[in-house]
Coordinates of C-alpha atoms in Angstrom, one line a residue:
Chain H
M176 CA -79.8 -35.3 -90.4
T177 CA -76.3 -36.2 -89.8
H178 CA -76.2 -36.4 -85.8
R179 CA -73.2 -34.8 -83.8
D180 CA -72.9 -35.1 -79.9
P181 CA -73.8 -31.5 -78.7
S182 CA -72.0 -31.5 -76.0
E183 CA -68.8 -31.5 -78.7
D184 CA -70.1 -28.5 -79.7
I185 CA -70.6 -26.3 -76.4
L186 CA -67.3 -27.1 -76.0
H187 CA -65.6 -26.5 -79.0
E188 CA -67.8 -23.0 -79.1
S189 CA -67.2 -22.3 -75.6
E190 CA -63.3 -22.4 -76.7
S191 CA -63.4 -20.0 -79.1
I192 CA -66.1 -17.9 -77.3
A193 CA -63.4 -17.2 -75.4
E194 CA -60.1 -17.0 -78.1
S195 CA -61.5 -15.0 -80.4
A196 CA -63.0 -12.6 -77.4
Q197 CA -59.7 -12.2 -76.9
A198 CA -58.3 -11.5 -80.4
V199 CA -61.0 -9.0 -80.5
A200 CA -60.1 -7.4 -76.8
G201 CA -57.0 -7.6 -77.4
P202 CA -54.5 -6.1 -75.8
P203 CA -57.4 -4.0 -74.0
P204 CA -57.2 -5.9 -70.6
E205 CA -53.7 -4.6 -70.0
P206 CA -54.4 -0.1 -70.0
R207 CA -57.7 -1.6 -67.3
K208 CA -55.3 -3.4 -65.0
L209 CA -53.1 0.1 -64.7
V210 CA -56.5 1.6 -63.6
G211 CA -57.7 -1.1 -61.8
S212 CA -57.1 -1.0 -58.8
R213 CA -56.8 -4.1 -56.9
A214 CA -60.0 -4.0 -55.2
R215 CA -62.1 -3.6 -58.7
R216 CA -60.2 -7.2 -59.1
I217 CA -61.9 -7.5 -55.8
A218 CA -65.5 -6.8 -56.7
R219 CA -65.0 -8.7 -60.2
N220 CA -64.3 -11.6 -58.9
A221 CA -66.9 -10.9 -56.1
F222 CA -69.0 -9.9 -58.8
I223 CA -68.4 -13.8 -60.4
A224 CA -68.8 -15.8 -57.4
I225 CA -70.6 -14.1 -54.9
P226 CA -73.5 -15.6 -57.4
L227 CA -72.4 -18.9 -57.8
I228 CA -72.8 -19.2 -53.4
L229 CA -76.5 -18.1 -54.2
L230 CA -76.8 -20.8 -56.8
V231 CA -75.0 -23.7 -54.2
I232 CA -77.5 -22.6 -51.3
W233 CA -80.1 -22.6 -53.3
T234 CA -79.3 -25.9 -54.6
V235 CA -77.8 -27.4 -51.4
L236 CA -80.2 -25.9 -48.7
P237 CA -82.9 -27.4 -48.7
F238 CA -80.6 -31.3 -48.5
L239 CA -78.7 -30.2 -45.5
V240 CA -82.0 -28.4 -43.5
T241 CA -83.8 -31.6 -43.9
L242 CA -79.7 -33.5 -43.1
S243 CA -80.0 -31.6 -39.9
V244 CA -83.3 -32.3 -38.7
S245 CA -82.8 -36.0 -39.6
F246 CA -79.7 -36.4 -37.4
K247 CA -82.0 -34.3 -34.3
H248 CA -83.6 -35.9 -31.7
K249 CA -88.0 -34.8 -32.4
A250 CA -87.8 -31.6 -29.0
D251 CA -84.1 -31.2 -30.4
V252 CA -85.8 -29.6 -33.8
F253 CA -88.2 -27.2 -32.2
A254 CA -85.1 -26.7 -28.9
N255 CA -82.5 -26.3 -31.3
P256 CA -83.9 -24.8 -34.9
G257 CA -80.2 -24.6 -35.4
L258 CA -77.9 -26.1 -38.7
I259 CA -75.8 -28.4 -36.4
P260 CA -77.2 -30.8 -34.3
T261 CA -76.6 -29.8 -31.0
S262 CA -76.7 -34.2 -29.5
P263 CA -76.8 -35.5 -33.0
T264 CA -78.5 -39.1 -33.0
L265 CA -79.3 -42.3 -35.6
N266 CA -82.6 -42.9 -34.0
A267 CA -84.8 -41.8 -36.4
Y268 CA -82.9 -43.2 -38.8
R269 CA -83.4 -46.9 -37.2
E270 CA -87.2 -46.4 -36.5
V271 CA -87.9 -45.3 -39.8
L272 CA -85.1 -48.5 -41.1
S273 CA -87.1 -51.1 -38.8
S274 CA -90.5 -50.5 -40.4
E275 CA -92.4 -52.4 -41.9
S276 CA -93.2 -49.5 -44.2
F277 CA -90.0 -48.4 -45.3
T278 CA -89.1 -52.0 -46.2
T279 CA -91.9 -52.5 -48.0
S280 CA -92.0 -50.0 -50.3
F281 CA -88.5 -49.7 -51.1
V282 CA -88.3 -53.1 -52.1
N283 CA -91.3 -52.6 -53.7
S284 CA -89.3 -48.9 -55.4
V285 CA -86.9 -51.5 -56.6
I286 CA -88.7 -54.3 -58.4
V287 CA -90.7 -50.9 -59.8
G288 CA -87.2 -49.2 -60.9
T289 CA -85.7 -52.2 -62.5
G290 CA -88.4 -53.2 -64.2
T291 CA -88.8 -50.1 -65.6
T292 CA -85.6 -50.3 -66.8
F293 CA -84.8 -53.1 -68.3
L294 CA -89.0 -53.2 -69.9
T295 CA -87.9 -49.8 -71.0
L296 CA -84.3 -51.1 -72.9
L297 CA -85.8 -54.0 -74.2
I298 CA -88.7 -51.8 -76.5
G299 CA -87.2 -49.2 -76.8
V300 CA -83.4 -49.3 -78.4
P301 CA -84.6 -52.8 -81.0
A302 CA -86.5 -49.4 -81.7
A303 CA -84.9 -46.7 -82.1
Y304 CA -82.4 -49.0 -84.0
A305 CA -84.9 -49.8 -86.6
F306 CA -86.0 -46.2 -86.3
A307 CA -82.8 -45.0 -87.1
R308 CA -81.7 -48.1 -89.6
F309 CA -83.0 -49.4 -91.1
R310 CA -85.9 -47.4 -94.2
F311 CA -89.9 -49.1 -94.5
R312 CA -92.8 -48.2 -95.8
G313 CA -94.3 -45.8 -93.0
R314 CA -91.7 -45.4 -91.4
H315 CA -91.4 -41.6 -90.6
L316 CA -95.2 -41.7 -89.6
L317 CA -94.7 -44.7 -86.6
L318 CA -91.5 -42.6 -85.4
L319 CA -93.7 -39.7 -85.1
F320 CA -96.9 -42.0 -83.5
T321 CA -94.1 -43.6 -81.0
L322 CA -93.2 -39.4 -80.3
I323 CA -95.6 -37.0 -79.6
P324 CA -97.3 -39.4 -76.9
R325 CA -94.7 -37.2 -75.0
L326 CA -96.1 -34.0 -75.1
V327 CA -99.3 -35.6 -73.3
P328 CA -98.9 -34.6 -69.5
S329 CA -98.8 -36.9 -67.0
L330 CA -102.1 -35.4 -65.7
G331 CA -103.5 -35.6 -68.6
L332 CA -103.6 -39.8 -67.9
M333 CA -104.0 -40.4 -64.3
I334 CA -108.2 -40.5 -64.9
P335 CA -107.8 -43.0 -68.6
I336 CA -105.3 -45.2 -67.0
Y337 CA -107.4 -44.7 -63.1
R338 CA -110.1 -46.3 -65.7
M339 CA -108.0 -48.9 -67.3
A340 CA -106.6 -49.9 -64.6
V341 CA -110.3 -51.2 -62.6
F342 CA -112.0 -52.2 -66.0
A343 CA -109.0 -54.9 -66.7
G344 CA -108.6 -55.9 -62.8
Q345 CA -104.9 -55.1 -62.4
L346 CA -105.6 -52.1 -60.2
D347 CA -103.0 -52.1 -56.9
K348 CA -99.8 -54.1 -58.9
R349 CA -96.6 -53.5 -59.3
S350 CA -96.2 -54.2 -63.5
T351 CA -99.1 -52.2 -64.0
L352 CA -96.2 -49.4 -63.0
I353 CA -94.3 -51.0 -64.6
I354 CA -95.7 -51.1 -67.7
V355 CA -97.5 -47.4 -67.1
Y356 CA -94.3 -46.2 -66.3
T357 CA -92.5 -48.1 -69.3
A358 CA -95.3 -46.4 -72.1
M359 CA -94.3 -43.3 -70.7
L360 CA -90.8 -43.4 -71.1
L361 CA -90.7 -44.6 -74.7
P362 CA -91.5 -41.5 -76.7
L363 CA -88.1 -39.8 -74.4
A364 CA -86.3 -43.5 -75.2
V365 CA -86.1 -43.9 -78.5
W366 CA -86.0 -40.0 -80.1
L367 CA -82.3 -40.5 -77.7
M368 CA -81.5 -43.6 -78.9
V369 CA -82.6 -42.7 -82.6
G370 CA -79.9 -39.7 -82.1
F371 CA -77.5 -42.4 -80.5
F372 CA -77.7 -44.5 -83.1
Q373 CA -77.4 -42.2 -85.9
S374 CA -74.9 -40.8 -84.3
I375 CA -72.3 -44.7 -85.0
P376 CA -71.2 -44.7 -88.6
R377 CA -73.4 -47.0 -91.1
E378 CA -69.4 -48.4 -92.3
I379 CA -68.8 -49.7 -88.9
E380 CA -71.8 -52.4 -89.7
E381 CA -71.6 -52.4 -93.0
A382 CA -68.0 -54.1 -92.5
A383 CA -69.4 -56.7 -90.1
T384 CA -72.1 -57.7 -93.1
V385 CA -69.3 -58.4 -95.1
D386 CA -67.6 -60.2 -93.4
G387 CA -70.6 -62.7 -92.4
A388 CA -72.1 -61.9 -89.2
T389 CA -75.7 -61.8 -88.9
L390 CA -78.1 -58.9 -88.1
W391 CA -78.1 -60.4 -83.4
G392 CA -73.9 -61.1 -83.9
R393 CA -74.0 -57.4 -85.8
L394 CA -76.8 -56.0 -82.2
R395 CA -74.4 -58.0 -80.1
Y396 CA -71.3 -57.0 -80.7
I397 CA -71.0 -53.9 -82.0
V398 CA -73.6 -52.1 -81.9
A399 CA -74.4 -52.7 -78.1
P400 CA -71.3 -51.9 -77.5
L401 CA -71.2 -48.7 -78.8
A402 CA -74.4 -47.6 -77.7
A403 CA -73.6 -48.7 -73.7
P404 CA -73.1 -45.5 -72.1
A405 CA -77.1 -43.6 -74.1
M406 CA -78.3 -47.2 -72.7
I407 CA -77.1 -45.8 -69.7
T408 CA -78.4 -42.9 -69.7
I409 CA -82.0 -44.1 -71.0
G410 CA -82.1 -47.5 -67.8
V411 CA -81.3 -43.6 -65.4
L412 CA -83.9 -41.5 -67.1
A413 CA -85.8 -44.7 -66.5
F414 CA -85.2 -45.6 -62.9
R415 CA -85.8 -42.5 -61.7
E416 CA -88.9 -42.2 -63.0
A417 CA -90.0 -45.1 -61.8
W418 CA -88.0 -44.6 -58.5
N419 CA -89.8 -41.1 -58.2
E420 CA -92.9 -41.2 -59.5
F421 CA -95.7 -39.9 -57.3
T422 CA -99.2 -39.3 -58.6
L423 CA -99.5 -42.2 -60.7
V424 CA -98.5 -44.7 -57.9
L425 CA -101.4 -42.4 -55.8
V426 CA -104.1 -43.5 -57.7
L427 CA -103.1 -47.2 -59.4
T428 CA -102.5 -48.9 -55.1
N429 CA -104.3 -49.3 -52.7
T430 CA -102.9 -51.4 -50.2
P431 CA -99.9 -50.8 -48.4
G432 CA -98.0 -53.6 -50.1
K433 CA -97.8 -52.3 -52.7
R434 CA -97.0 -48.2 -52.4
T435 CA -93.7 -47.8 -53.6
L436 CA -91.7 -44.5 -51.9
P437 CA -93.2 -41.8 -52.1
F438 CA -96.5 -42.5 -52.1
E439 CA -95.3 -44.1 -48.8
L440 CA -93.6 -41.3 -47.7
Y441 CA -96.5 -38.7 -49.1
Q442 CA -98.6 -41.4 -46.4
M443 CA -96.7 -40.7 -43.7
Q444 CA -97.3 -37.3 -43.4
G445 CA -100.4 -37.7 -43.6
I446 CA -101.4 -40.1 -41.2
E447 CA -99.5 -38.6 -38.5
G448 CA -101.8 -36.0 -36.2
I449 CA -98.4 -34.0 -34.6
A450 CA -95.8 -33.9 -38.0
N451 CA -92.7 -36.8 -36.7
F452 CA -89.8 -34.4 -38.4
P453 CA -87.0 -36.2 -37.9
G454 CA -88.4 -39.0 -39.1
E455 CA -90.0 -37.7 -42.1
A456 CA -86.0 -36.2 -42.9
A457 CA -84.7 -39.3 -42.2
F458 CA -87.4 -40.7 -45.0
T459 CA -86.9 -38.8 -47.9
I460 CA -82.8 -38.8 -46.9
L461 CA -83.6 -43.2 -47.5
T462 CA -85.5 -42.4 -50.5
I463 CA -82.9 -39.7 -52.3
L464 CA -79.5 -41.3 -50.7
P465 CA -79.9 -45.5 -53.3
F466 CA -80.2 -43.1 -56.4
V467 CA -77.1 -40.4 -55.3
L468 CA -74.8 -43.1 -55.0
L469 CA -75.9 -44.8 -58.6
Y470 CA -76.2 -41.6 -60.0
T471 CA -73.0 -40.1 -59.1
R472 CA -71.6 -43.1 -61.1
V473 CA -73.6 -42.0 -64.6
E474 CA -73.7 -38.7 -64.1
K475 CA -71.9 -37.2 -66.2
Y476 CA -73.6 -39.7 -69.1
V477 CA -77.0 -38.5 -68.3
V478 CA -75.8 -34.4 -68.4
A479 CA -74.9 -35.6 -71.9
G480 CA -78.0 -37.1 -72.8
V481 CA -80.4 -34.5 -71.5
V482 CA -78.6 -31.4 -72.9
S483 CA -79.2 -33.3 -76.7
G484 CA -81.8 -34.9 -75.8
S485 CA -83.7 -31.3 -74.9
G486 CA -81.4 -29.0 -77.7
K487 CA -83.2 -29.9 -80.5
Chain P
M187 CA -84.3 -57.9 -103.3
T188 CA -83.4 -59.1 -107.3
T189 CA -84.0 -55.5 -109.0
A190 CA -80.2 -54.3 -107.7
T191 CA -80.2 -51.7 -110.3
K192 CA -81.0 -48.6 -110.1
P193 CA -84.1 -46.6 -112.2
K194 CA -82.6 -44.5 -114.6
A195 CA -83.5 -41.2 -114.1
G196 CA -85.9 -40.3 -116.0
T197 CA -87.4 -43.3 -117.5
K198 CA -91.1 -43.6 -116.8
Q199 CA -91.8 -46.7 -114.0
W200 CA -89.5 -44.2 -111.8
W201 CA -92.2 -44.6 -109.0
R202 CA -92.0 -48.5 -109.7
R203 CA -88.5 -48.4 -106.5
T204 CA -88.5 -50.8 -104.2
G205 CA -87.5 -48.4 -101.7
P206 CA -88.8 -44.6 -101.2
P207 CA -87.2 -41.3 -102.9
G208 CA -83.6 -40.9 -101.1
G209 CA -82.6 -45.0 -102.4
D210 CA -81.8 -47.5 -99.7
S211 CA -78.9 -45.2 -98.5
N212 CA -79.3 -46.0 -95.4
A213 CA -80.7 -49.8 -95.2
L214 CA -78.5 -52.2 -94.2
I215 CA -77.5 -55.5 -97.0
G216 CA -79.7 -58.7 -95.9
Q217 CA -82.1 -57.1 -94.2
N218 CA -85.7 -59.0 -93.6
K219 CA -87.7 -56.9 -95.0
A220 CA -90.2 -57.4 -91.4
T221 CA -87.3 -56.7 -89.0
P222 CA -87.7 -53.0 -88.9
Y223 CA -91.2 -53.9 -88.1
L224 CA -90.7 -56.3 -84.9
F225 CA -88.9 -54.3 -83.6
S226 CA -90.9 -50.9 -83.4
L227 CA -93.7 -52.9 -83.0
P228 CA -93.3 -53.4 -79.4
A229 CA -93.3 -49.7 -79.1
I230 CA -95.4 -48.7 -81.0
V231 CA -98.3 -50.4 -79.8
L232 CA -97.8 -49.8 -75.8
V233 CA -97.3 -45.7 -76.4
A234 CA -100.7 -46.4 -78.7
A235 CA -102.7 -48.0 -75.4
F236 CA -100.9 -46.5 -72.5
L237 CA -100.1 -42.3 -73.8
G238 CA -102.2 -42.1 -76.9
F239 CA -105.3 -44.0 -76.3
P240 CA -106.4 -43.3 -72.8
V241 CA -106.0 -39.6 -73.8
L242 CA -108.6 -40.0 -76.6
W243 CA -111.0 -42.2 -74.4
G244 CA -110.4 -39.5 -71.6
V245 CA -111.4 -36.5 -74.4
W246 CA -114.5 -39.4 -75.6
Q247 CA -115.5 -40.0 -71.2
S248 CA -116.3 -36.3 -70.4
L249 CA -118.8 -36.1 -72.6
Y250 CA -121.3 -38.3 -71.0
R251 CA -122.5 -38.8 -66.8
K252 CA -123.0 -40.8 -64.4
P253 CA -126.7 -39.8 -63.1
S254 CA -125.0 -41.7 -60.3
L255 CA -122.3 -43.9 -58.4
G256 CA -122.5 -47.2 -60.7
A257 CA -125.2 -46.6 -63.0
A258 CA -124.5 -47.0 -66.3
A259 CA -123.0 -43.0 -68.0
D260 CA -125.5 -40.9 -70.9
W261 CA -124.1 -39.5 -73.7
V262 CA -124.2 -35.0 -72.1
G263 CA -122.5 -33.8 -75.0
L264 CA -121.0 -30.6 -73.3
E265 CA -122.8 -30.1 -70.4
N266 CA -120.2 -30.9 -68.0
Y267 CA -118.8 -28.1 -70.2
R268 CA -120.6 -25.7 -69.3
D269 CA -122.0 -27.1 -65.6
L270 CA -117.5 -26.2 -65.2
F271 CA -117.4 -23.2 -66.4
S272 CA -120.5 -21.7 -64.8
S273 CA -119.2 -23.1 -61.3
D274 CA -117.3 -21.1 -58.5
E275 CA -114.5 -23.7 -58.0
F276 CA -113.5 -24.1 -61.1
W277 CA -112.8 -19.8 -60.9
H278 CA -111.0 -19.9 -58.0
S279 CA -108.6 -23.3 -59.6
L280 CA -108.5 -20.9 -63.2
N281 CA -107.5 -18.1 -60.3
R282 CA -105.1 -20.1 -58.4
T283 CA -103.7 -22.0 -61.1
T284 CA -102.9 -18.2 -62.7
V285 CA -101.3 -17.4 -59.7
F286 CA -98.5 -20.8 -59.9
V287 CA -97.9 -20.4 -63.5
V288 CA -97.6 -16.8 -63.3
G289 CA -95.3 -17.1 -60.5
S290 CA -93.6 -20.5 -60.9
V291 CA -92.2 -19.0 -64.7
V292 CA -91.7 -15.2 -64.2
L293 CA -89.5 -16.8 -61.0
G294 CA -88.2 -19.7 -62.7
T295 CA -87.0 -17.4 -65.3
V296 CA -84.8 -15.0 -63.4
L297 CA -83.2 -17.7 -61.5
G298 CA -82.3 -19.5 -64.3
L299 CA -81.2 -16.6 -66.2
F300 CA -79.0 -15.8 -63.1
F301 CA -78.1 -19.1 -62.6
A302 CA -76.5 -19.9 -66.1
F303 CA -74.6 -17.3 -66.2
A304 CA -73.0 -17.3 -63.3
L305 CA -72.4 -20.7 -64.3
F306 CA -71.0 -20.1 -67.6
R307 CA -68.7 -17.4 -66.0
I308 CA -66.4 -20.6 -65.3
V309 CA -65.9 -22.7 -68.0
G310 CA -62.7 -24.8 -65.7
R311 CA -64.7 -25.6 -62.9
L312 CA -67.7 -26.1 -64.6
R313 CA -68.1 -29.8 -64.2
F314 CA -69.1 -30.0 -60.9
L315 CA -70.4 -27.1 -60.5
R316 CA -73.1 -28.9 -63.4
A317 CA -73.4 -31.8 -60.9
V318 CA -74.4 -29.7 -57.8
T319 CA -77.0 -27.3 -60.3
V320 CA -78.5 -31.1 -61.5
S321 CA -78.6 -32.7 -57.9
P322 CA -83.2 -31.2 -57.9
Y323 CA -83.6 -33.2 -60.7
I324 CA -83.3 -36.7 -58.6
V325 CA -85.7 -35.7 -55.8
S326 CA -89.3 -36.8 -55.8
N327 CA -91.9 -34.0 -55.8
V328 CA -93.3 -35.9 -52.5
A329 CA -89.1 -35.5 -50.9
A330 CA -89.5 -32.2 -52.5
A331 CA -92.2 -31.1 -49.9
V332 CA -90.9 -32.5 -47.4
M333 CA -87.8 -30.3 -47.8
F334 CA -90.0 -27.3 -47.6
R335 CA -91.9 -27.7 -45.6
I336 CA -89.0 -27.8 -42.7
L337 CA -87.1 -24.9 -44.5
F338 CA -90.2 -23.3 -44.2
N339 CA -91.6 -23.9 -41.3
G340 CA -92.3 -21.5 -39.3
Q341 CA -91.4 -21.9 -35.7
F342 CA -88.3 -23.6 -36.2
G343 CA -87.9 -23.1 -40.4
T344 CA -84.7 -21.9 -41.6
V345 CA -85.5 -19.2 -44.0
N346 CA -87.1 -17.7 -40.4
Q347 CA -84.5 -18.4 -38.6
I348 CA -82.7 -16.0 -42.0
L349 CA -85.5 -13.1 -41.4
G350 CA -84.7 -13.4 -38.0
W351 CA -81.5 -11.8 -38.4
F352 CA -82.9 -9.8 -39.7
G353 CA -85.6 -8.9 -36.8
I354 CA -88.2 -9.8 -38.9
D355 CA -90.9 -12.1 -37.2
G356 CA -91.3 -15.1 -39.6
P357 CA -95.2 -15.8 -39.8
S358 CA -96.0 -19.3 -40.3
W359 CA -95.9 -20.2 -43.7
L360 CA -97.9 -23.0 -45.5
A361 CA -100.9 -22.2 -42.1
D362 CA -101.5 -18.3 -44.2
P363 CA -103.5 -18.7 -47.7
A364 CA -102.4 -15.8 -48.6
L365 CA -98.7 -17.1 -48.0
A366 CA -98.9 -20.9 -48.5
M367 CA -99.1 -20.5 -52.1
V368 CA -95.2 -18.5 -51.8
V369 CA -94.0 -21.4 -50.7
V370 CA -95.4 -24.1 -53.0
I371 CA -94.1 -21.4 -56.4
F372 CA -90.4 -21.5 -55.0
T373 CA -91.0 -25.9 -54.1
Q374 CA -91.7 -26.4 -57.7
V375 CA -89.7 -24.4 -59.2
W376 CA -86.5 -25.6 -57.0
T377 CA -87.9 -29.6 -59.0
D378 CA -87.5 -27.7 -62.1
L379 CA -84.6 -25.8 -62.2
P380 CA -82.1 -27.6 -63.6
L381 CA -83.6 -28.5 -66.6
T382 CA -84.4 -24.3 -66.4
I383 CA -80.1 -24.0 -66.5
L384 CA -78.8 -26.1 -67.9
L385 CA -81.5 -24.9 -71.3
L386 CA -80.2 -21.7 -70.9
L387 CA -76.6 -22.2 -70.3
G388 CA -76.6 -24.4 -73.5
G389 CA -78.0 -21.3 -75.7
L390 CA -75.4 -19.2 -73.7
M391 CA -72.6 -21.7 -75.5
I392 CA -73.9 -22.4 -78.0
L393 CA -74.3 -18.0 -79.1
D394 CA -73.4 -16.7 -82.2
K395 CA -70.4 -15.3 -81.2
A396 CA -70.2 -12.4 -84.2
Y397 CA -73.7 -10.5 -81.8
L398 CA -71.2 -10.5 -78.5
E399 CA -68.0 -10.0 -80.1
A400 CA -70.0 -6.2 -82.5
A401 CA -71.6 -5.7 -79.3
L402 CA -68.1 -6.0 -77.2
V403 CA -66.5 -3.8 -80.4
D404 CA -69.4 -0.9 -79.9
G405 CA -68.4 -0.6 -76.3
A406 CA -71.8 -2.3 -75.0
T407 CA -70.5 -4.5 -71.2
G408 CA -72.8 -6.1 -68.6
W409 CA -76.3 -4.8 -67.9
T410 CA -76.4 -3.4 -71.3
R411 CA -75.0 -6.1 -73.4
S412 CA -77.2 -8.6 -71.5
R413 CA -80.4 -6.5 -72.1
Y414 CA -80.1 -6.0 -75.2
V415 CA -77.6 -9.1 -77.0
T416 CA -77.3 -11.5 -75.3
I417 CA -81.5 -11.9 -73.5
P418 CA -82.4 -11.4 -77.6
L419 CA -80.4 -14.3 -78.6
L420 CA -81.2 -16.6 -75.9
A421 CA -84.8 -16.1 -77.6
P422 CA -85.3 -19.3 -78.3
Q423 CA -84.4 -21.3 -75.4
L424 CA -85.8 -18.6 -73.1
M425 CA -89.0 -20.1 -75.0
I426 CA -88.5 -23.6 -74.7
S427 CA -88.4 -22.9 -71.0
T428 CA -90.9 -20.9 -70.6
V429 CA -92.7 -23.9 -72.6
W430 CA -91.3 -26.3 -69.8
L431 CA -91.8 -24.0 -66.6
S432 CA -95.4 -23.5 -68.0
Y433 CA -96.5 -27.2 -68.4
S434 CA -94.6 -28.6 -65.8
T435 CA -97.1 -26.1 -63.3
L436 CA -100.0 -26.3 -65.0
T437 CA -100.8 -29.6 -65.4
G438 CA -98.5 -30.3 -61.8
L439 CA -100.0 -32.0 -59.1
G440 CA -97.2 -33.6 -56.5
V441 CA -95.6 -30.6 -55.5
V442 CA -99.2 -29.5 -54.1
L443 CA -100.9 -32.4 -53.2
A444 CA -97.5 -33.1 -51.0
L445 CA -97.3 -30.4 -49.5
T446 CA -100.6 -28.7 -49.0
G447 CA -103.3 -30.5 -50.6
G448 CA -105.0 -27.5 -51.7
G449 CA -105.6 -25.6 -48.4
P450 CA -105.0 -23.5 -46.0
L451 CA -108.9 -22.7 -47.7
K452 CA -108.4 -23.5 -50.9
S453 CA -106.1 -21.2 -50.9
T454 CA -103.2 -23.8 -53.5
Q455 CA -106.1 -25.6 -55.0
T456 CA -104.9 -25.4 -58.3
M457 CA -107.5 -27.0 -61.6
A458 CA -104.7 -30.0 -61.6
M459 CA -106.0 -30.4 -57.7
E460 CA -109.4 -29.4 -57.9
M461 CA -109.5 -31.9 -61.1
Y462 CA -108.1 -35.1 -58.3
T463 CA -110.1 -33.7 -55.9
T464 CA -113.4 -34.2 -58.3
A465 CA -112.5 -37.6 -59.4
F466 CA -110.6 -38.9 -56.3
R467 CA -112.0 -37.9 -53.6
N468 CA -115.7 -37.0 -55.0
L469 CA -115.7 -40.4 -57.8
R470 CA -117.4 -37.1 -60.2
F471 CA -115.0 -39.0 -63.0
N472 CA -116.9 -38.5 -66.0
E473 CA -116.6 -33.8 -64.7
A474 CA -113.6 -34.4 -63.5
L475 CA -112.6 -35.6 -67.1
A476 CA -113.8 -32.6 -68.6
L477 CA -111.7 -30.3 -66.4
A478 CA -108.7 -32.4 -67.6
T479 CA -109.0 -32.0 -70.8
F480 CA -109.8 -28.1 -70.4
I481 CA -106.0 -27.7 -69.1
L482 CA -105.0 -30.0 -71.8
I483 CA -105.9 -27.6 -74.6
L484 CA -105.0 -25.0 -72.6
N485 CA -101.4 -26.5 -72.4
A486 CA -101.2 -26.0 -76.8
F487 CA -103.1 -23.1 -76.4
L488 CA -100.5 -21.1 -73.7
T489 CA -97.3 -23.5 -75.4
M490 CA -98.5 -21.7 -79.1
G491 CA -99.1 -19.0 -77.7
Y492 CA -94.8 -19.2 -76.2
V493 CA -94.0 -20.2 -79.4
L494 CA -95.4 -17.3 -81.8
I495 CA -93.6 -14.8 -78.9
G496 CA -90.3 -16.6 -79.2
R497 CA -90.7 -16.4 -82.5
R498 CA -91.3 -12.9 -82.6
Y499 CA -88.2 -11.5 -80.5
E500 CA -86.1 -14.5 -81.7
Y501 CA -82.8 -12.0 -84.4
E502 CA -82.9 -12.8 -88.1
S503 CA -80.4 -15.0 -89.0

């Protein structure tokens, strides 16, 4: 089983589709142009542009609306429902940033997110390396045991994991969240990393071995640098999961000091009798923003990683 | 590793090879035998303990019942399931789930196809728009719920403002039992669409172009080509995206819980919500596990169904 980077295939294929379409269609575009008037060209452009505009609206409008409300005064939300705030204010942000519920849950989210990321890499990468590089008894079966649980929806885990945590006295602990999230992410991490490791030519490592490199030397100076983009992808996916996960943190924590951001935001909606829309909106934006900053730096790896993982 | 020489083919001792079939073509020289096990063990143990075991334990516990809170659980066999199937709440939630799943799969597939085709046309500037398309992926279910509650607000929501341009008096969506589900479906699809689009776009890009060329030569263009050539060729990706949308809505709790909590008047009380309510509000864990098991089994059957249907529409290669 040789692994190829699917994104390369996609690029290559789309080029050759364009080429062969040209080869088949050949000259025809010219007579068309003679018949087709300016209006027709505009119509064709519109045919391409309108779906794209709809796509951007569909994706971006919820963000814009939330951003807009977050800059409004509470009274303005109803009085001036327009997208552009008439008297923009940072009140909601000030209010959220100074509230203990936000700062505490933010710190919790950072701790749980980083913990999950590191634990997933620490456990997932060596496992994937073993499955990709070593031949050992039962490796196919063991790999299957690691991957199949990925099919289990977290809904099926909610009650059992809660009961286990109660039984072990591990309820309401950040470490419990980190371990559970890591377990949920490991199948995906191993799956993606096995593919990446298989795509690194074995000869490089063998050459290093001949030159006297030990296993650790190879891992440190050859494998780790080559696998860095894949590890970044998995790190981001792990962080995202821990940052956004809601239903498990809902049942595994119960005191305000241990909640992560999604739970705190949910709580905020529930507690306030009259909805504080600017506050909720600002909280939402502040939940998304840190991840956006992280994500934009590594986005290209993640898209390639998700495509390569799901395409197989 | 003393037997460095390979046994000759045909000798009777071929099964005494040190390695599994295929030789050690993939092994590295000078490896300790225990190393791969040491490397993979933590992952296997963690997955087994926190994913494999809980599910099996959950299924097992669905066969027990506690007469009262805090009492020891009694073995009741399939009684939890019998009670489940004879309760009105179950059939109501199954009905709601059906609407939710069918609505999300249809809307998600239609929008996914539409947007994938749109993105496929522009190869050069693809990178920028792809990044925009994926952005809902970074939003948590709760945050998406807040965003859509603002978007669909009855008094100041943007959706109602747009409806107002056409002279339509927008309803208060989330307070209306008939309309709340619409908002839930839109929110769920919004969070799930990035992966759907990426899947279908990937499918479009690796299409066997010979079919498209043949269709072009035969004069099939536009809608005809999409309907009779491209979409059937996309059957594998459509199947995967249907499996994904269906899985994510059938077992999805976050969006419903954060957006409506099952209301108004239980109109969005899906099976996932019913499971949550039974377990964590009524504290009847064993009964809830019976429902959870039912959802898992239903999910498995639906997935198999999609795969079989997808196979039928796939072109013979």
